[in-house]
PDB file of C-alpha atoms in Angstrom:
ATOM      1  CA  LYS A  58     -15.781  -2.195  41.504  1.00 61.00           C
ATOM      2  CA  ALA A  59     -12.628  -0.611  42.875  1.00 75.00           C
ATOM      3  CA  GLY A  60      -9.896   0.248  40.409  1.00 90.00           C
ATOM      4  CA  VAL A  61      -6.189  -0.347  40.590  1.00 93.00           C
ATOM      5  CA  THR A  62      -4.752   1.283  43.689  1.00 96.00           C
ATOM      6  CA  GLN A  63      -1.168   2.423  43.896  1.00 96.00           C
ATOM      7  CA  THR A  64       0.441   3.693  47.054  1.00 97.00           C
ATOM      8  CA  PRO A  65       1.927   6.054  47.799  1.00 97.00           C
ATOM      9  CA  ARG A  66       0.975   8.626  45.136  1.00 95.00           C
ATOM     10  CA  TYR A  67       4.055  10.733  45.705  1.00 96.00           C
ATOM     11  CA  LEU A  68       7.431   9.904  47.166  1.00 96.00           C
ATOM     12  CA  ILE A  69      10.702  11.744  47.644  1.00 98.00           C
ATOM     13  CA  LYS A  70      13.846   9.727  48.337  1.00 98.00           C
ATOM     14  CA  THR A  71      17.554  10.398  48.527  1.00 98.00           C
ATOM     15  CA  ARG A  72      20.158   8.857  46.253  1.00 98.00           C
ATOM     16  CA  GLY A  73      21.343   5.529  47.561  1.00 98.00           C
ATOM     17  CA  GLN A  74      18.156   4.765  49.447  1.00 98.00           C
ATOM     18  CA  GLN A  75      15.727   2.058  48.489  1.00 98.00           C
ATOM     19  CA  VAL A  76      12.015   2.319  47.894  1.00 98.00           C
ATOM     20  CA  THR A  77       9.031  -0.017  47.784  1.00 98.00           C
ATOM     21  CA  LEU A  78       5.911   0.779  45.793  1.00 98.00           C
ATOM     22  CA  SER A  79       2.637  -1.058  46.170  1.00 98.00           C
ATOM     23  CA  CYS A  80      -0.095  -1.981  43.734  1.00 97.00           C
ATOM     24  CA  SER A  81      -3.454  -3.538  44.520  1.00 97.00           C
ATOM     25  CA  PRO A  82      -5.085  -4.871  41.356  1.00 94.00           C
ATOM     26  CA  ILE A  83      -8.757  -5.020  40.577  1.00 91.00           C
ATOM     27  CA  SER A  84     -10.415  -7.858  42.404  1.00 90.00           C
ATOM     28  CA  GLY A  85     -10.146 -11.045  40.376  1.00 86.00           C
ATOM     29  CA  HIS A  86      -7.252  -9.862  38.228  1.00 86.00           C
ATOM     30  CA  ARG A  87      -4.269 -12.126  38.536  1.00 87.00           C
ATOM     31  CA  SER A  88      -1.873 -10.275  36.282  1.00 87.00           C
ATOM     32  CA  VAL A  89      -0.004  -7.194  37.441  1.00 91.00           C
ATOM     33  CA  SER A  90       2.505  -5.340  35.331  1.00 90.00           C
ATOM     34  CA  TRP A  91       4.733  -2.387  36.119  1.00 93.00           C
ATOM     35  CA  TYR A  92       5.911   0.450  33.892  1.00 92.00           C
ATOM     36  CA  GLN A  93       8.282   3.358  34.276  1.00 94.00           C
ATOM     37  CA  GLN A  94       7.360   6.606  32.586  1.00 92.00           C
ATOM     38  CA  THR A  95       9.859   9.415  32.094  1.00 91.00           C
ATOM     39  CA  PRO A  96       9.831  12.408  29.733  1.00 85.00           C
ATOM     40  CA  GLY A  97      12.931  11.173  27.978  1.00 82.00           C
ATOM     41  CA  GLN A  98      12.249   7.457  27.650  1.00 84.00           C
ATOM     42  CA  GLY A  99       8.477   7.365  27.581  1.00 84.00           C
ATOM     43  CA  LEU A 100       6.662   4.306  28.879  1.00 86.00           C
ATOM     44  CA  GLN A 101       8.907   1.347  29.500  1.00 88.00           C
ATOM     45  CA  PHE A 102       7.854  -2.085  30.638  1.00 86.00           C
ATOM     46  CA  LEU A 103       9.478  -3.249  33.865  1.00 91.00           C
ATOM     47  CA  PHE A 104       7.958  -6.637  34.604  1.00 88.00           C
ATOM     48  CA  GLU A 105       4.775  -8.608  34.823  1.00 87.00           C
ATOM     49  CA  TYR A 106       3.563 -11.045  37.427  1.00 90.00           C
ATOM     50  CA  PHE A 107       0.892 -13.655  37.146  1.00 87.00           C
ATOM     51  CA  SER A 108      -0.136 -15.848  40.053  1.00 88.00           C
ATOM     52  CA  GLU A 109       2.942 -14.871  42.061  1.00 93.00           C
ATOM     53  CA  THR A 110       5.338 -15.705  39.221  1.00 92.00           C
ATOM     54  CA  GLN A 111       7.282 -13.250  37.116  1.00 91.00           C
ATOM     55  CA  ARG A 112       6.257 -13.962  33.523  1.00 82.00           C
ATOM     56  CA  ASN A 113       8.078 -11.252  31.669  1.00 81.00           C
ATOM     57  CA  LYS A 114      10.799  -8.783  32.422  1.00 85.00           C
ATOM     58  CA  GLY A 115      11.861  -5.635  30.665  1.00 86.00           C
ATOM     59  CA  ASN A 116      15.359  -4.348  30.172  1.00 88.00           C
ATOM     60  CA  PHE A 117      16.081  -2.817  33.562  1.00 94.00           C
ATOM     61  CA  PRO A 118      18.999  -3.377  35.927  1.00 96.00           C
ATOM     62  CA  GLY A 119      18.778  -5.792  38.819  1.00 96.00           C
ATOM     63  CA  ARG A 120      18.174  -2.888  41.207  1.00 97.00           C
ATOM     64  CA  PHE A 121      14.568  -3.100  40.057  1.00 98.00           C
ATOM     65  CA  SER A 122      12.714  -6.048  41.464  1.00 97.00           C
ATOM     66  CA  GLY A 123       9.191  -7.040  42.247  1.00 97.00           C
ATOM     67  CA  ARG A 124       6.984  -9.655  43.705  1.00 97.00           C
ATOM     68  CA  GLN A 125       3.375 -10.660  43.849  1.00 97.00           C
ATOM     69  CA  PHE A 126       1.495 -12.025  46.789  1.00 96.00           C
ATOM     70  CA  SER A 127      -1.158 -14.703  46.916  1.00 94.00           C
ATOM     71  CA  ASN A 128      -3.889 -12.045  46.965  1.00 93.00           C
ATOM     72  CA  SER A 129      -2.431 -10.654  43.696  1.00 93.00           C
ATOM     73  CA  ARG A 130      -1.159  -7.481  45.323  1.00 96.00           C
ATOM     74  CA  SER A 131       2.236  -6.577  43.983  1.00 97.00           C
ATOM     75  CA  GLU A 132       5.199  -4.625  45.203  1.00 98.00           C
ATOM     76  CA  MET A 133       8.054  -3.121  43.280  1.00 98.00           C
ATOM     77  CA  ASN A 134      11.379  -2.386  44.898  1.00 98.00           C
ATOM     78  CA  VAL A 135      14.200  -0.188  43.695  1.00 98.00           C
ATOM     79  CA  SER A 136      17.463  -0.361  45.582  1.00 96.00           C
ATOM     80  CA  THR A 137      20.376   2.079  45.574  1.00 97.00           C
ATOM     81  CA  LEU A 138      18.300   4.827  44.024  1.00 98.00           C
ATOM     82  CA  GLU A 139      19.797   7.023  41.336  1.00 97.00           C
ATOM     83  CA  LEU A 140      18.655  10.434  40.167  1.00 97.00           C
ATOM     84  CA  GLY A 141      17.579   8.848  36.891  1.00 96.00           C
ATOM     85  CA  ASP A 142      15.068   6.681  38.693  1.00 97.00           C
ATOM     86  CA  SER A 143      12.854   9.718  39.152  1.00 97.00           C
ATOM     87  CA  ALA A 144       9.741   8.838  37.225  1.00 96.00           C
ATOM     88  CA  LEU A 145       6.073   8.028  37.314  1.00 95.00           C
ATOM     89  CA  TYR A 146       5.680   4.329  38.045  1.00 96.00           C
ATOM     90  CA  LEU A 147       2.488   2.842  36.730  1.00 93.00           C
ATOM     91  CA  CYS A 148       0.905  -0.434  37.634  1.00 92.00           C
ATOM     92  CA  ALA A 149      -1.666  -2.218  35.506  1.00 90.00           C
ATOM     93  CA  SER A 150      -3.825  -5.223  36.248  1.00 88.00           C
ATOM     94  CA  GLY A 151      -5.669  -7.508  33.892  1.00 80.00           C
ATOM     95  CA  VAL A 152      -4.584  -9.688  31.038  1.00 63.00           C
ATOM     96  CA  TRP A 153      -3.547  -8.777  27.516  1.00 55.00           C
ATOM     97  CA  THR A 154      -3.706 -12.141  25.785  1.00 51.00           C
ATOM     98  CA  GLY A 155      -6.785 -12.992  23.786  1.00 50.00           C
ATOM     99  CA  GLY A 156      -7.400  -9.394  22.900  1.00 51.00           C
ATOM    100  CA  ASP A 157     -10.822  -9.253  24.447  1.00 53.00           C
ATOM    101  CA  THR A 158      -9.519  -7.953  27.716  1.00 59.00           C
ATOM    102  CA  GLU A 159      -7.601  -4.902  28.633  1.00 72.00           C
ATOM    103  CA  ALA A 160      -5.168  -3.536  31.149  1.00 78.00           C
ATOM    104  CA  PHE A 161      -6.458  -1.219  33.832  1.00 86.00           C
ATOM    105  CA  PHE A 162      -3.939   1.295  35.039  1.00 89.00           C
ATOM    106  CA  GLY A 163      -3.546   2.844  38.440  1.00 92.00           C
ATOM    107  CA  GLN A 164      -2.863   6.548  38.843  1.00 91.00           C
ATOM    108  CA  GLY A 165       0.782   5.910  39.445  1.00 93.00           C
ATOM    109  CA  THR A 166       3.398   6.707  42.039  1.00 96.00           C
ATOM    110  CA  ARG A 167       5.542   9.700  41.274  1.00 95.00           C
ATOM    111  CA  LEU A 168       9.008   9.073  42.654  1.00 97.00           C
ATOM    112  CA  THR A 169      11.476  11.905  42.970  1.00 97.00           C
ATOM    113  CA  VAL A 170      15.074  11.081  43.822  1.00 98.00           C
ATOM    114  CA  VAL A 171      17.130  13.963  45.159  1.00 97.00           C
TER     115      VAL A 171
ATOM    116  CA  ALA I 292      11.023  -7.521  15.514  1.00 67.00           C
ATOM    117  CA  GLN I 293       7.710  -6.089  16.517  1.00 71.00           C
ATOM    118  CA  SER I 294       7.479  -2.341  16.962  1.00 83.00           C
ATOM    119  CA  VAL I 295       5.005   0.501  17.034  1.00 89.00           C
ATOM    120  CA  THR I 296       5.583   3.990  15.720  1.00 94.00           C
ATOM    121  CA  GLN I 297       3.525   7.040  16.477  1.00 95.00           C
ATOM    122  CA  LEU I 298       4.127   9.766  13.950  1.00 93.00           C
ATOM    123  CA  GLY I 299       4.408  13.137  15.598  1.00 92.00           C
ATOM    124  CA  SER I 300       5.220  13.600  19.251  1.00 92.00           C
ATOM    125  CA  HIS I 301       3.024  16.701  19.328  1.00 95.00           C
ATOM    126  CA  VAL I 302      -0.147  17.464  17.417  1.00 97.00           C
ATOM    127  CA  SER I 303      -2.029  20.733  17.666  1.00 97.00           C
ATOM    128  CA  VAL I 304      -5.578  21.256  16.402  1.00 97.00           C
ATOM    129  CA  SER I 305      -8.242  23.897  16.801  1.00 97.00           C
ATOM    130  CA  GLU I 306     -11.375  23.183  18.771  1.00 97.00           C
ATOM    131  CA  GLY I 307     -13.916  21.630  16.419  1.00 97.00           C
ATOM    132  CA  ALA I 308     -11.293  20.421  13.958  1.00 98.00           C
ATOM    133  CA  LEU I 309     -10.548  16.844  12.981  1.00 98.00           C
ATOM    134  CA  VAL I 310      -8.162  14.935  15.213  1.00 98.00           C
ATOM    135  CA  LEU I 311      -5.837  12.453  13.496  1.00 98.00           C
ATOM    136  CA  LEU I 312      -3.165  10.649  15.461  1.00 98.00           C
ATOM    137  CA  ARG I 313      -1.071   8.209  13.482  1.00 97.00           C
ATOM    138  CA  CYS I 314       0.134   4.782  14.514  1.00 96.00           C
ATOM    139  CA  ASN I 315       1.994   2.212  12.469  1.00 95.00           C
ATOM    140  CA  TYR I 316       3.141  -1.161  13.651  1.00 91.00           C
ATOM    141  CA  SER I 317       5.356  -3.903  12.403  1.00 87.00           C
ATOM    142  CA  SER I 318       4.480  -7.458  13.221  1.00 76.00           C
ATOM    143  CA  SER I 319       5.008 -10.940  11.926  1.00 72.00           C
ATOM    144  CA  VAL I 320       1.899 -12.187  13.681  1.00 72.00           C
ATOM    145  CA  PRO I 321      -1.601 -10.742  13.975  1.00 72.00           C
ATOM    146  CA  PRO I 322      -1.501  -8.070  16.613  1.00 79.00           C
ATOM    147  CA  TYR I 323      -3.999  -6.730  19.060  1.00 83.00           C
ATOM    148  CA  LEU I 324      -4.039  -2.957  18.984  1.00 88.00           C
ATOM    149  CA  PHE I 325      -5.087  -0.440  21.577  1.00 90.00           C
ATOM    150  CA  TRP I 326      -5.227   3.293  22.049  1.00 94.00           C
ATOM    151  CA  TYR I 327      -4.847   4.682  25.538  1.00 94.00           C
ATOM    152  CA  VAL I 328      -5.158   8.244  26.784  1.00 95.00           C
ATOM    153  CA  GLN I 329      -3.290   9.781  29.687  1.00 93.00           C
ATOM    154  CA  TYR I 330      -4.303  13.009  31.349  1.00 90.00           C
ATOM    155  CA  PRO I 331      -1.711  14.916  33.426  1.00 84.00           C
ATOM    156  CA  ASN I 332      -0.591  13.042  36.516  1.00 77.00           C
ATOM    157  CA  GLN I 333      -2.991  10.214  35.820  1.00 82.00           C
ATOM    158  CA  GLY I 334      -2.724   6.614  34.757  1.00 84.00           C
ATOM    159  CA  LEU I 335      -3.693   5.396  31.311  1.00 88.00           C
ATOM    160  CA  GLN I 336      -7.298   4.924  30.267  1.00 91.00           C
ATOM    161  CA  LEU I 337      -8.385   2.670  27.431  1.00 89.00           C
ATOM    162  CA  LEU I 338      -9.960   4.516  24.488  1.00 93.00           C
ATOM    163  CA  LEU I 339     -10.531   1.579  22.177  1.00 91.00           C
ATOM    164  CA  LYS I 340      -9.123  -1.754  21.097  1.00 87.00           C
ATOM    165  CA  TYR I 341      -8.897  -3.840  17.942  1.00 86.00           C
ATOM    166  CA  THR I 342      -9.301  -7.565  18.373  1.00 76.00           C
ATOM    167  CA  SER I 343      -9.987  -8.665  14.769  1.00 74.00           C
ATOM    168  CA  ALA I 344     -13.761  -8.559  15.112  1.00 73.00           C
ATOM    169  CA  ALA I 345     -14.136  -5.393  13.023  1.00 82.00           C
ATOM    170  CA  THR I 346     -11.611  -3.174  11.291  1.00 88.00           C
ATOM    171  CA  LEU I 347     -13.350   0.061  12.312  1.00 93.00           C
ATOM    172  CA  VAL I 348     -13.383   0.355  16.052  1.00 93.00           C
ATOM    173  CA  LYS I 349     -15.387   2.888  17.985  1.00 94.00           C
ATOM    174  CA  GLY I 350     -14.250   3.949  21.412  1.00 93.00           C
ATOM    175  CA  ILE I 351     -15.145   6.329  24.165  1.00 93.00           C
ATOM    176  CA  ASN I 352     -15.391  10.108  23.907  1.00 93.00           C
ATOM    177  CA  GLY I 353     -16.168   9.984  20.177  1.00 96.00           C
ATOM    178  CA  PHE I 354     -12.852   8.462  19.120  1.00 97.00           C
ATOM    179  CA  GLU I 355     -12.513   5.731  16.542  1.00 97.00           C
ATOM    180  CA  ALA I 356      -9.701   3.935  14.789  1.00 96.00           C
ATOM    181  CA  GLU I 357      -9.413   1.869  11.657  1.00 94.00           C
ATOM    182  CA  PHE I 358      -7.188  -1.153  11.322  1.00 92.00           C
ATOM    183  CA  LYS I 359      -5.594  -1.309   7.880  1.00 92.00           C
ATOM    184  CA  LYS I 360      -3.578  -4.458   7.484  1.00 89.00           C
ATOM    185  CA  SER I 361      -2.159  -3.476   4.095  1.00 90.00           C
ATOM    186  CA  GLU I 362      -0.784  -0.278   5.582  1.00 92.00           C
ATOM    187  CA  THR I 363       0.004  -1.786   9.003  1.00 92.00           C
ATOM    188  CA  SER I 364      -1.714   1.221  10.511  1.00 94.00           C
ATOM    189  CA  PHE I 365      -4.173   1.920  13.291  1.00 95.00           C
ATOM    190  CA  HIS I 366      -4.748   5.657  13.188  1.00 97.00           C
ATOM    191  CA  LEU I 367      -6.949   7.334  15.789  1.00 98.00           C
ATOM    192  CA  THR I 368      -9.496   9.923  14.711  1.00 98.00           C
ATOM    193  CA  LYS I 369     -12.182  12.148  16.124  1.00 98.00           C
ATOM    194  CA  PRO I 370     -14.349  14.358  13.889  1.00 97.00           C
ATOM    195  CA  SER I 371     -14.441  17.365  16.194  1.00 97.00           C
ATOM    196  CA  ALA I 372     -11.879  18.141  18.871  1.00 97.00           C
ATOM    197  CA  HIS I 373     -12.885  19.386  22.294  1.00 97.00           C
ATOM    198  CA  MET I 374     -10.682  21.200  24.759  1.00 96.00           C
ATOM    199  CA  SER I 375     -11.051  18.225  27.098  1.00 94.00           C
ATOM    200  CA  ASP I 376      -9.295  16.009  24.533  1.00 96.00           C
ATOM    201  CA  ALA I 377      -5.965  17.631  25.320  1.00 96.00           C
ATOM    202  CA  ALA I 378      -3.863  14.771  26.674  1.00 96.00           C
ATOM    203  CA  GLU I 379      -1.223  12.278  25.662  1.00 95.00           C
ATOM    204  CA  TYR I 380      -2.251   9.339  23.524  1.00 97.00           C
ATOM    205  CA  PHE I 381      -0.487   6.003  23.307  1.00 94.00           C
ATOM    206  CA  CYS I 382      -0.781   3.361  20.654  1.00 94.00           C
ATOM    207  CA  VAL I 383      -0.147  -0.087  22.092  1.00 89.00           C
ATOM    208  CA  VAL I 384       0.464  -3.422  20.436  1.00 85.00           C
ATOM    209  CA  SER I 385       0.183  -6.786  22.075  1.00 77.00           C
ATOM    210  CA  TYR I 386       0.516 -10.333  20.857  1.00 67.00           C
ATOM    211  CA  THR I 387      -0.900 -13.670  21.806  1.00 58.00           C
ATOM    212  CA  GLY I 388       1.313 -16.466  22.933  1.00 48.00           C
ATOM    213  CA  GLY I 389       2.583 -14.549  25.861  1.00 47.00           C
ATOM    214  CA  PHE I 390       2.311 -11.338  27.691  1.00 52.00           C
ATOM    215  CA  LYS I 391       4.145  -8.890  25.531  1.00 63.00           C
ATOM    216  CA  THR I 392       3.181  -5.294  25.062  1.00 73.00           C
ATOM    217  CA  ILE I 393       4.852  -2.550  23.146  1.00 80.00           C
ATOM    218  CA  PHE I 394       3.980   1.067  23.733  1.00 85.00           C
ATOM    219  CA  GLY I 395       4.374   3.790  21.194  1.00 90.00           C
ATOM    220  CA  ALA I 396       6.289   6.884  22.260  1.00 90.00           C
ATOM    221  CA  GLY I 397       3.049   8.804  22.674  1.00 93.00           C
ATOM    222  CA  THR I 398       1.542  11.810  20.958  1.00 96.00           C
ATOM    223  CA  ARG I 399       0.634  14.860  22.951  1.00 95.00           C
ATOM    224  CA  LEU I 400      -2.518  16.502  21.635  1.00 97.00           C
ATOM    225  CA  PHE I 401      -3.008  20.225  22.081  1.00 97.00           C
ATOM    226  CA  VAL I 402      -6.415  21.775  21.399  1.00 97.00           C
ATOM    227  CA  LYS I 403      -6.563  25.495  20.690  1.00 96.00           C
ATOM    228  CA  ALA I 404      -9.633  27.574  21.448  1.00 94.00           C
TER     229      ALA I 404
END
């Protein structure tokens, strides 16, 4: 069973540009969530999608957006990049509710903004 | 408000020594608790999870954790540390009634030879 796939693994962008990150969840998983990880702020929840609908959203500016397609694949977009957006972006698929399931994380996309 | 606190951002132990990583949570409803491990430049991998079935939970790689409701704690332990245990560990709390997860700040474990 294939795991969560995030592409690309590494990315370098310039301030002001925009970027799109992709996440393919494990087959059958309908929930996809995104996290930003930085040395200073740790792991922060960005948003979660379930069946193409955003169910929860973290405390990030509107420059951060996402969507989910009918095949459960998800994309995350960051517009007008800032240096502080440099981070490891992690995607997880699965469901948390009920407790008898777990989130499966991808290896992440490391974004560097210069 | 729900929260999770990991005591100690860095923990250093000698190879073969006991590993103890502390996690305390605050919650007004029964939580589900998880420990995840992250190796450098990797995603997070589930170590173990508490789902109210048993208070002592055994996970992978010899780790276990005990849920203590009276202390609102879910500390992670391993009797004997290996060099390969060096990584960052996250305590995670989630709640039913909606998709809500709270990550602890993480504890980086160093294992000395």
